[in-house]
Coordinates of C-alpha atoms in Angstrom, one line a residue:
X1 CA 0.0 0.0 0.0
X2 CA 1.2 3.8 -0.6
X3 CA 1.5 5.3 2.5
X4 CA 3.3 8.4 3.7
X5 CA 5.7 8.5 5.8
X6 CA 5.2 8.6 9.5
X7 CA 4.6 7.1 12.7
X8 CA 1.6 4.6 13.5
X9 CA -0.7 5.5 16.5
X10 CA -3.4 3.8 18.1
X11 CA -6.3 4.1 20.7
X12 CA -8.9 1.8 21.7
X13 CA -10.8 1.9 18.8
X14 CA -9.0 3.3 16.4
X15 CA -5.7 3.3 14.3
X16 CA -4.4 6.3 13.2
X17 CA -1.6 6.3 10.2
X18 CA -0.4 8.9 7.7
X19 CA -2.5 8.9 4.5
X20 CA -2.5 6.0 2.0
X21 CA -3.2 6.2 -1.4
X22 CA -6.4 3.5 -0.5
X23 CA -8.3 6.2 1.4
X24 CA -9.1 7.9 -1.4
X25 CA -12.5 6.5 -2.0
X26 CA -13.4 7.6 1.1
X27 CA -12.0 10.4 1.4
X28 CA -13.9 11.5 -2.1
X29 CA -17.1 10.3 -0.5
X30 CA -16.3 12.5 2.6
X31 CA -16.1 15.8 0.8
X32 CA -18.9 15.1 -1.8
X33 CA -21.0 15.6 0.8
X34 CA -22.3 18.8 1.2
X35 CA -22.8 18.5 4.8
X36 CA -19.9 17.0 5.8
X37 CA -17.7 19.2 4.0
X38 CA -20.0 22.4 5.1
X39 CA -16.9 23.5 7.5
X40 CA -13.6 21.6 5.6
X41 CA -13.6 23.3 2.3
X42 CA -17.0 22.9 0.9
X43 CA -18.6 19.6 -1.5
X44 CA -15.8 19.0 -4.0
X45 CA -15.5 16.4 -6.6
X46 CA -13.4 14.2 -6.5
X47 CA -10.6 15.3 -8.4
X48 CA -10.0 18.0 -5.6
X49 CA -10.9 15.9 -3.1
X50 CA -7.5 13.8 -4.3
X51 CA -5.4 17.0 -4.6
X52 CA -6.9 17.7 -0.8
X53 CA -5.8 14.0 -0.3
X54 CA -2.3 14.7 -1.5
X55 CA -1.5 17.9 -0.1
X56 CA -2.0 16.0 3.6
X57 CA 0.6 13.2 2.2
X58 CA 3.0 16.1 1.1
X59 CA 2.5 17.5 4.8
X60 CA 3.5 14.0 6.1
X61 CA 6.8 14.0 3.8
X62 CA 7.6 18.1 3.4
X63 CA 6.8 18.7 7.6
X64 CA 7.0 15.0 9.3
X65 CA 3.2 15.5 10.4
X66 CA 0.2 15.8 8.7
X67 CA -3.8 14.9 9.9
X68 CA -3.7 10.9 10.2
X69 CA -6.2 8.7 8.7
X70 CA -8.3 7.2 11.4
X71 CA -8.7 3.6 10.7
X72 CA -11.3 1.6 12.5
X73 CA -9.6 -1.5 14.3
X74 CA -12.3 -3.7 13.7
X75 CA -13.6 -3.4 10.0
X76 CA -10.3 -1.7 8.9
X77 CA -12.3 1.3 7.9
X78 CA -11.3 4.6 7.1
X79 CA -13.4 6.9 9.1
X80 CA -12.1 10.1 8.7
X81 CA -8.8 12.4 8.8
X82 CA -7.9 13.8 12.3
X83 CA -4.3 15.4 13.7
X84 CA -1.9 18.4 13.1
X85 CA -2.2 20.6 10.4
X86 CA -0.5 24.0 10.1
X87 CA -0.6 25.0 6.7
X88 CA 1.7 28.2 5.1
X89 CA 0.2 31.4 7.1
X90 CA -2.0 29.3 9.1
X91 CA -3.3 31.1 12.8
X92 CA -1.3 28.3 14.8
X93 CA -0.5 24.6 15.8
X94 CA -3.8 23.0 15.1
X95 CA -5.4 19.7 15.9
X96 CA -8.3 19.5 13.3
X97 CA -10.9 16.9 12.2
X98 CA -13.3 15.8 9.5
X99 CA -14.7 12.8 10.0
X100 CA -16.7 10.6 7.1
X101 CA -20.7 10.8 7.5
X102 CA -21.1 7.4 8.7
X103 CA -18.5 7.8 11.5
X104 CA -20.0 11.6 13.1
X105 CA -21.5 11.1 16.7
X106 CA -19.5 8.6 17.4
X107 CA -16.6 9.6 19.8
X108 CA -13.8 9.3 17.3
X109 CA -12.6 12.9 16.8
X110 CA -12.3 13.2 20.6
X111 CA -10.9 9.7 20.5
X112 CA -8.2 10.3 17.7
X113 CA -7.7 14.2 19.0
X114 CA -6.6 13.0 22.2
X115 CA -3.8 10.8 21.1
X116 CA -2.7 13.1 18.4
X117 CA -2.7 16.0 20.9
X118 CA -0.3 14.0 23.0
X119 CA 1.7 12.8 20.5
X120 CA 2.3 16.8 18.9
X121 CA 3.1 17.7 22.5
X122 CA 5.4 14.8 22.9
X123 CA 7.0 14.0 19.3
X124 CA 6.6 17.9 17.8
X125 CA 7.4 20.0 20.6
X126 CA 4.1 22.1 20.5
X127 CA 3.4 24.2 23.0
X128 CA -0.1 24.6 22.2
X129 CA -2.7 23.5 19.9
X130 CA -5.9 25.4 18.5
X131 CA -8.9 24.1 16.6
X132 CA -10.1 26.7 13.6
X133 CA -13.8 26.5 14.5
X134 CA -16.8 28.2 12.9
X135 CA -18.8 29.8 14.6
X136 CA -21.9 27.6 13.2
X137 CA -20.2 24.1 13.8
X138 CA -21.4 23.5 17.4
X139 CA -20.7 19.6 16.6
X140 CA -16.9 20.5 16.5
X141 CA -17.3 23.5 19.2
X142 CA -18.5 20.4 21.5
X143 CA -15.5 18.5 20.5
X144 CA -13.3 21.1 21.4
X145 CA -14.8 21.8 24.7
X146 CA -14.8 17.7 25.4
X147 CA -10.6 18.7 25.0
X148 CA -10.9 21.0 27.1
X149 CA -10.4 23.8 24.8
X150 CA -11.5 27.7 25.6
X151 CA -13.1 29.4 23.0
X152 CA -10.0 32.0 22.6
X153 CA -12.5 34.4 20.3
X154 CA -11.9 35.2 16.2
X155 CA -9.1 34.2 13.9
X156 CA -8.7 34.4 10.2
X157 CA -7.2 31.9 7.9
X158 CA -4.6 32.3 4.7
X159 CA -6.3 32.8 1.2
X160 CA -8.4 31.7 -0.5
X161 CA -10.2 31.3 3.1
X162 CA -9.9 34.4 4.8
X163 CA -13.6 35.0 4.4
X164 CA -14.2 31.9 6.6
X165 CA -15.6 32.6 10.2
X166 CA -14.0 31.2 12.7
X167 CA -13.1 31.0 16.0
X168 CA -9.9 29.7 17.7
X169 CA -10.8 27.1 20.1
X170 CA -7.3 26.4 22.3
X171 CA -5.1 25.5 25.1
X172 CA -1.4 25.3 26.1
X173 CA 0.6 21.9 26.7
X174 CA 0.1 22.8 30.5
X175 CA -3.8 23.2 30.1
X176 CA -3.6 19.5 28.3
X177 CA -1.7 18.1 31.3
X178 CA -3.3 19.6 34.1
X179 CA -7.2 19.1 32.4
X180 CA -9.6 17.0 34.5
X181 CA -10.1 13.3 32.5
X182 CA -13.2 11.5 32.9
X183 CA -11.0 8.1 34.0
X184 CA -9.4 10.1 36.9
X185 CA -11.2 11.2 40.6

């Protein structure tokens, strides 16, 4: 299989590995649809949805981190894209998601963000990581505040998106450590 380079994680659930030339069908499928793709880009066909596909891959090679492709341990399926992303002008060290339609409401992006969040802290030496947010995406506002992220007020993106609305969602490597976890008293 094509595969970026990178390192292998995984969670419970879930394994999360650089992007492979097999998640394209997927991939395609997720940003076809106009809902899922309402807040990561827009409904593209697929052609775009590949050069999307390969810009993450030349992340992997070109930075040594890109957003992984979260792989379900059980059916093998890809389920979605989640991890660090920090394009040319971008507002900071981010930890995004998109997940495919049939994985949403599911616990995976907090799932995948957790272990990708530790492993930027750990393996990239971040010092904080943010979540471009907008405003109208309360699905991925709830993610964030599951982090335990703080709405840190607007941002703006590079072109061609600095007409998007958002809202940087954040918190430091100390905030990360220090957060209350559901497992602990």
């Amino acid at each position: 299989m094509a595969i970026a380079p990178g390192p292998t994680l995984e969670t419970a659930r879930l394994v999360l590995r650089p992007t492979a030339q097999a998640d394209l069908d997927r991939w395609a499928e997720l940003m076809a649809d106009p809902v899922a793709a309402r807040f990561i880009g827009g409904a593209q066909p697929r052609a775009v949805a590949w050069r999307g596909m390969a810009s993450m891959a030349g992340s992997w090679a070109l930075k040594r981190f890109g957003m992984f492709s979260v792989i379900d341990k059980a059916s093998g399926l890809w389920l979605g894209r989640v991890g660090p992303w920090e394009p040319e002008g971008w507002p900071g060290t981010e930890i995004g998601w998109g997940l495919h339609p049939s994985a949403q409401g599911k616990g995976y992006a907090v799932e995948a963000s957790e272990a990708t969040i530790d492993w930027a802290f750990e393996h990239l030496g971040w010092t904080e990581v943010i979540h471009c947010i907008d405003p109208e995406n309360t699905p991925s506002e709830r993610v964030a505040q599951r982090l335990g992220a703080t709405n840190r007020g607007p941002g703006q993106l590079p072109a061609p998106h600095e007409a998007s609305k958002i809202n940087i969602w954040g918190q430091t490597a100390a905030e990360w450590k220090n957060r209350p976890r559901p497992d602990q008293p």
